[in-house]
CSV table of C-alpha atoms in Angstrom, one decimal:
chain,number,residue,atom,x,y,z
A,1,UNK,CA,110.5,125.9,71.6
A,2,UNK,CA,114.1,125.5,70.8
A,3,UNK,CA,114.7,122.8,68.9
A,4,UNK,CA,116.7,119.9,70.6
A,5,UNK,CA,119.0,118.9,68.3
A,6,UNK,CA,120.6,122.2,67.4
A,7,UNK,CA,122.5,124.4,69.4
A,8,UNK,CA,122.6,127.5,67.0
A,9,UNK,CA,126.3,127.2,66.1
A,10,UNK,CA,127.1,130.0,63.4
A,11,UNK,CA,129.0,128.2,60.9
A,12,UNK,CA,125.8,125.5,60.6
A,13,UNK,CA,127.0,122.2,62.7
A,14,UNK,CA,125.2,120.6,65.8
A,15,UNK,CA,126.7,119.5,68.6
A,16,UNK,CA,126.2,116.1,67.0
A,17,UNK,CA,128.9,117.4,64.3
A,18,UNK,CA,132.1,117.6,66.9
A,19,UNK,CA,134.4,115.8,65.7
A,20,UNK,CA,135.0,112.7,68.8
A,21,UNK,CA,138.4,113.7,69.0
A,22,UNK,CA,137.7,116.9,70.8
A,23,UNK,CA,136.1,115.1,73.1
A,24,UNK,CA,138.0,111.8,74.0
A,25,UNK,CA,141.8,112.2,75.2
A,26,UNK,CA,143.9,109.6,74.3
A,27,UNK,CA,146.3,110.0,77.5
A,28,UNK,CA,145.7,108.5,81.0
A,29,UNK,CA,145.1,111.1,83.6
A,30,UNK,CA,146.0,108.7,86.5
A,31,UNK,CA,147.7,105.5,86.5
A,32,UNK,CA,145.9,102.7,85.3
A,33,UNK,CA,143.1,105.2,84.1
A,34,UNK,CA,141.1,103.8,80.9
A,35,UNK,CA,138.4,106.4,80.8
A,36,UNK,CA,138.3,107.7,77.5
A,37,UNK,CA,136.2,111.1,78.2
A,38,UNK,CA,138.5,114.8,78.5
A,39,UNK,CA,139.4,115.6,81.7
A,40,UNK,CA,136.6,118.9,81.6
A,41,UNK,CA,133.6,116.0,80.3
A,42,UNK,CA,134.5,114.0,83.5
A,43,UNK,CA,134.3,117.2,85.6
A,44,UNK,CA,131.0,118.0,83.7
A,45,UNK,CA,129.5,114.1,84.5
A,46,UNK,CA,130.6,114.3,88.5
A,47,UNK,CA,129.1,117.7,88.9
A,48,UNK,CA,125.7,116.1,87.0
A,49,UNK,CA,126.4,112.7,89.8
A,50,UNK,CA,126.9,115.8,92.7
A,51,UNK,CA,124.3,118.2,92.0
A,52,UNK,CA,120.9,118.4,92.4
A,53,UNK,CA,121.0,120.1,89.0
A,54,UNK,CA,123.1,122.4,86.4
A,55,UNK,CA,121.7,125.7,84.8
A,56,UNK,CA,123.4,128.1,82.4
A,57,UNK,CA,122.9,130.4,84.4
A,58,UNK,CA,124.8,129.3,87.4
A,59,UNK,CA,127.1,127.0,86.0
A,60,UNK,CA,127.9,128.4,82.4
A,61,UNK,CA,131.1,125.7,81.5
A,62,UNK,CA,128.8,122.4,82.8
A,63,UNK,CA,126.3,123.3,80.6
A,64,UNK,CA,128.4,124.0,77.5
A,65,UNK,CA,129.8,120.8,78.0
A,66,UNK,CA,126.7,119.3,78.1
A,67,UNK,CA,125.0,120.7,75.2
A,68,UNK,CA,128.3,119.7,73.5
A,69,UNK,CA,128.8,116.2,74.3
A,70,UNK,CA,124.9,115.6,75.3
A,71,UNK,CA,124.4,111.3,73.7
A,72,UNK,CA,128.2,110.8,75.2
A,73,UNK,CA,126.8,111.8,78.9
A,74,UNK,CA,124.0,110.1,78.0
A,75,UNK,CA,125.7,107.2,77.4
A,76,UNK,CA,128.1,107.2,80.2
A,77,UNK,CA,124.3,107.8,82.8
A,78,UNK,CA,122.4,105.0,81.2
A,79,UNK,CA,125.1,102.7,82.0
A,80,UNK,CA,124.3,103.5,86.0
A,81,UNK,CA,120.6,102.8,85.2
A,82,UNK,CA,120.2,106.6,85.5
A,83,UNK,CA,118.9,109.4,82.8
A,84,UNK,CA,119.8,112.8,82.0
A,85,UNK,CA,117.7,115.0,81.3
A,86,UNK,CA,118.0,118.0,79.2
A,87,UNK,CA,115.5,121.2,79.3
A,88,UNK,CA,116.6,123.5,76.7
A,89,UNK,CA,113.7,126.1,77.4
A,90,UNK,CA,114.6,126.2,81.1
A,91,UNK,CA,118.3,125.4,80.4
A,92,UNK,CA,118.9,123.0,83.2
A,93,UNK,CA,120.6,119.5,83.0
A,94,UNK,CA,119.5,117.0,85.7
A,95,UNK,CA,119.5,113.1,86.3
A,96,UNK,CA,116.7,110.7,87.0
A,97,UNK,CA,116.4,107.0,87.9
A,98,UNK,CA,115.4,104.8,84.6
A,99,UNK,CA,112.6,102.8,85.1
A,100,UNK,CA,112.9,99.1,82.8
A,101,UNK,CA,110.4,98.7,80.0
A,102,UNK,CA,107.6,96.3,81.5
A,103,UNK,CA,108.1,97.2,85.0
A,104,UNK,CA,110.1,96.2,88.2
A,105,UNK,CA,113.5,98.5,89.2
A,106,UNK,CA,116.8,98.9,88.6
A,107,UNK,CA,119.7,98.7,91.2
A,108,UNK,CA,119.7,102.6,92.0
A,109,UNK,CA,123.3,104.7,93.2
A,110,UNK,CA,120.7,107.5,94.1
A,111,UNK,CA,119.1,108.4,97.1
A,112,UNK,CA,115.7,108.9,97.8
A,113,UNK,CA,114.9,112.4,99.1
A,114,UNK,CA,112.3,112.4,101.5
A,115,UNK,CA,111.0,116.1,102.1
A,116,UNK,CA,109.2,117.2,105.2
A,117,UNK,CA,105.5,118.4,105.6
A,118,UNK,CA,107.0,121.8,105.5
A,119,UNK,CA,109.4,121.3,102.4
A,120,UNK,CA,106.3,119.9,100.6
A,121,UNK,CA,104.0,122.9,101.2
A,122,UNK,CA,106.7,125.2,100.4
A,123,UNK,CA,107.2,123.0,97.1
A,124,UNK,CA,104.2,123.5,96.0
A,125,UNK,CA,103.5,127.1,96.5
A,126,UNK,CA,107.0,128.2,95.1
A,127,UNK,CA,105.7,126.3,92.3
A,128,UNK,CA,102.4,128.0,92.5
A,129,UNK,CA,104.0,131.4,92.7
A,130,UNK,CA,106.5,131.4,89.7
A,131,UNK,CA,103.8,129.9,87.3
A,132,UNK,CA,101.2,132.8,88.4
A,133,UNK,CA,104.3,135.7,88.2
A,134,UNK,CA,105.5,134.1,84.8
A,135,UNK,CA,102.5,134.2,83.5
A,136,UNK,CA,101.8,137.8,84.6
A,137,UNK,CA,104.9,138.6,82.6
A,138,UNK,CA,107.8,138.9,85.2
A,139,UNK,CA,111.2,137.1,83.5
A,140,UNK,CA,112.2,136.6,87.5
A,141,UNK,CA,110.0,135.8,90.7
A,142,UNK,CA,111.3,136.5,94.0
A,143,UNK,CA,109.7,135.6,97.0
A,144,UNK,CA,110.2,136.7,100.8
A,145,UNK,CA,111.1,134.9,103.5
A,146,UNK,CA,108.1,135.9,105.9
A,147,UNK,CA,106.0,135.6,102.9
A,148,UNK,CA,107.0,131.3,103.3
A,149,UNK,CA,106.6,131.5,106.6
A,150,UNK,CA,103.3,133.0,106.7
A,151,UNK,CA,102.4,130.1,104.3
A,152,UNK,CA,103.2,127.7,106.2
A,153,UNK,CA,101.9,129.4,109.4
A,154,UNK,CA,98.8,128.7,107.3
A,155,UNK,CA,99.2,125.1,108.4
A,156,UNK,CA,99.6,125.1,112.0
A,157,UNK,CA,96.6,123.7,114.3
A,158,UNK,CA,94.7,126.2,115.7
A,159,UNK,CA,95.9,124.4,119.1
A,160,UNK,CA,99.4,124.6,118.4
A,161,UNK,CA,101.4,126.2,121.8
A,162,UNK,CA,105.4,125.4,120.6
A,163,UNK,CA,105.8,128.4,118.3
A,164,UNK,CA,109.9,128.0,118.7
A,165,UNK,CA,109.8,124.9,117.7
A,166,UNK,CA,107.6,125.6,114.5
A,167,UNK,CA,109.3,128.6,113.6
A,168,UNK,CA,113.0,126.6,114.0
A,169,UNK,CA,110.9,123.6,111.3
A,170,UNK,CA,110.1,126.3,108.7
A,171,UNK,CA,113.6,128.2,109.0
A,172,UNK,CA,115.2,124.7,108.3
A,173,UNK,CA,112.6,123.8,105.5
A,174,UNK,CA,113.7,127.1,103.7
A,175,UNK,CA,117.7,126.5,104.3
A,176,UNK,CA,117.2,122.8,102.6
A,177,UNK,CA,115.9,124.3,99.7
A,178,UNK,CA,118.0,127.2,99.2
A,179,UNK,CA,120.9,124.4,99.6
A,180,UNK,CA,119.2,122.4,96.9
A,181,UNK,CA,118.9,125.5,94.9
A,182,UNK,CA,115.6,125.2,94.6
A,183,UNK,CA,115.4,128.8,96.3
A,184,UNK,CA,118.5,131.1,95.1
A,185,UNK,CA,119.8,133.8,97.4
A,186,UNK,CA,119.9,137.5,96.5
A,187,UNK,CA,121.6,140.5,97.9
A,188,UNK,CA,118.7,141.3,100.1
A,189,UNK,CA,118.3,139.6,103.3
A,190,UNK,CA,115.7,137.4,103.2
A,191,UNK,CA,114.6,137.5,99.8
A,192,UNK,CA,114.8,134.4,97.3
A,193,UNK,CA,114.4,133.8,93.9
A,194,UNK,CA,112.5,131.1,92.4
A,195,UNK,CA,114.8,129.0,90.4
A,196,UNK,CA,113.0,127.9,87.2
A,197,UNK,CA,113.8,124.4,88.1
A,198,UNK,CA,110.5,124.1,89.8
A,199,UNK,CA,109.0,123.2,86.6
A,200,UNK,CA,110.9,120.9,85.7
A,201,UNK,CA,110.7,119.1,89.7
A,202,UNK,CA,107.3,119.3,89.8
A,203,UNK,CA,105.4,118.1,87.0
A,204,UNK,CA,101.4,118.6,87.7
A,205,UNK,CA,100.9,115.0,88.1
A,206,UNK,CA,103.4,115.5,91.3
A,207,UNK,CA,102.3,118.8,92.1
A,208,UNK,CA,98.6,116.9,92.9
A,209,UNK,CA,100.0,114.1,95.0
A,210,UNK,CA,101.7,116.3,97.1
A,211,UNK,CA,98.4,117.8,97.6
A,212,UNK,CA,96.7,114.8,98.3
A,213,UNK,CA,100.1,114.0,100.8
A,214,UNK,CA,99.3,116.8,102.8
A,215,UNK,CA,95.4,116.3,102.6
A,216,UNK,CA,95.7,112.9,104.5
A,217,UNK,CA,97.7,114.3,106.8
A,218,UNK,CA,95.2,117.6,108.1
A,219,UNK,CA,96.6,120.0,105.3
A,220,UNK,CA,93.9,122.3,103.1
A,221,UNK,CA,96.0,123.7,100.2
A,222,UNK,CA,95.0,126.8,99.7
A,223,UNK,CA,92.0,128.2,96.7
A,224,UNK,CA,95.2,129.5,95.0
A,225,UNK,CA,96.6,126.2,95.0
A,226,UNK,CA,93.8,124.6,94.0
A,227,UNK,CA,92.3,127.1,90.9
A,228,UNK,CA,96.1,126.9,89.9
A,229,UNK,CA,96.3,123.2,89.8
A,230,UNK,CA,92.5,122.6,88.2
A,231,UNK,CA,93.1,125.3,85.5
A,232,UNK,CA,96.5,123.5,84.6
A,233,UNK,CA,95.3,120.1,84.6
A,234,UNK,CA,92.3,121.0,82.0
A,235,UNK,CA,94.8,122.4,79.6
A,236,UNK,CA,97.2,119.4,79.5
């Protein structure tokens, strides 16, 4: 595991050893502005506020930025009640509601994201997928777009008439992930990769109430699903 607090700077420093100067610019960037981050940290902290997530691989300068000024953005997302969270073996930077010590909430600026019974079955086998393939070995798992739909084909009453109408729920459950970046395009039509923050969405605790979510509401995961699930929650 990489360790946390070192970003494997040649000449020996962290990114706890920049000096704050680099990092806090003394002149106003608009009138009346008082902020005290750089104008590329603020970019950095409304792309973190925007996006679903950051990866190095997709957005190199965020996550520089963050490694760099990580307990500053820290700082700046506690004060909104929020998180960040920073997976150095995946290398993605994402935010999360804080939850107070002893219970109860916090005023919340985020939204909760309801997913669909389609979304959720796709959530959960993408996750099942890439843990299998990266397991097996393979640095990148791609998946198929009639390999999703066949999934969730799996799903359909065996009375169900309004093909057109199920096939138009599974195209928009796969476009609402891609746009999340949950699936990643590629060259080929109809093919995705797996984005590693799967993971990091869907720790096993979630991974079984969605399972339970769709097993009060008709839906059998597969054996896969459930062999995958049972092994993991034995080892943790």
């Amino acid at each position: 595991m990489t360790d946390a607090f070192s970003d494997g700077r040649s000449d020996g420093t962290t990114a706890w050893d920049v000096d704050i100067e680099d990092v806090l610019e003394p002149s106003a960037l608009f009138d009346g502005d008082s902020g005290q981050l750089s104008l590329d940290v603020r970019k950095t902290f409304v792309s973190l506020l925007k996006k679903r997530y950051i990866s190095s691989e997709h957005h190199p300068t965020d996550w520089r930025i963050v490694i760099d000024n990580q307990q500053l953005l820290e700082s700046r997302f506690n004060d909104i009640f929020l998180q960040l969270v920073v997976d150095r073996d995946y290398e993605v930077a994402y935010k999360r509601q804080a939850v107070p010590d002893g219970g109860g909430t916090f005023p919340t600026v985020l939204h909760d994201t309801t997913y669909s019974r389609e979304q959720t079955v796709l959530l959960v086998y993408l996750r099942s997928v890439f843990r299998s393939r990266r397991a097996s070995g393979e640095e990148s798992v791609f998946v198929d777009q009639s390999d999703l739909i066949e999934e969730i084909a799996s799903y359909r009453p065996a009375d169900t008439t309004n093909f057109v109408r199920d096939d138009k729920s599974v195209l928009t459950a796969i476009d609402a992930l891609s746009k999340s970046d949950i699936l990643l395009k590629t060259p080929e039509p109809d093919r995705y990769r797996i984005s590693p923050i799967i993971e990091v969405l869907l720790p096993v605790g979630r991974v079984q109430e969605l399972i339970q979510w769709l097993a009060a509401r008709d839906g059998t995961p597969t054996d896969a699903w459930e062999a995958d699930e049972l092994s993991e929650a034995g080892t943790t």
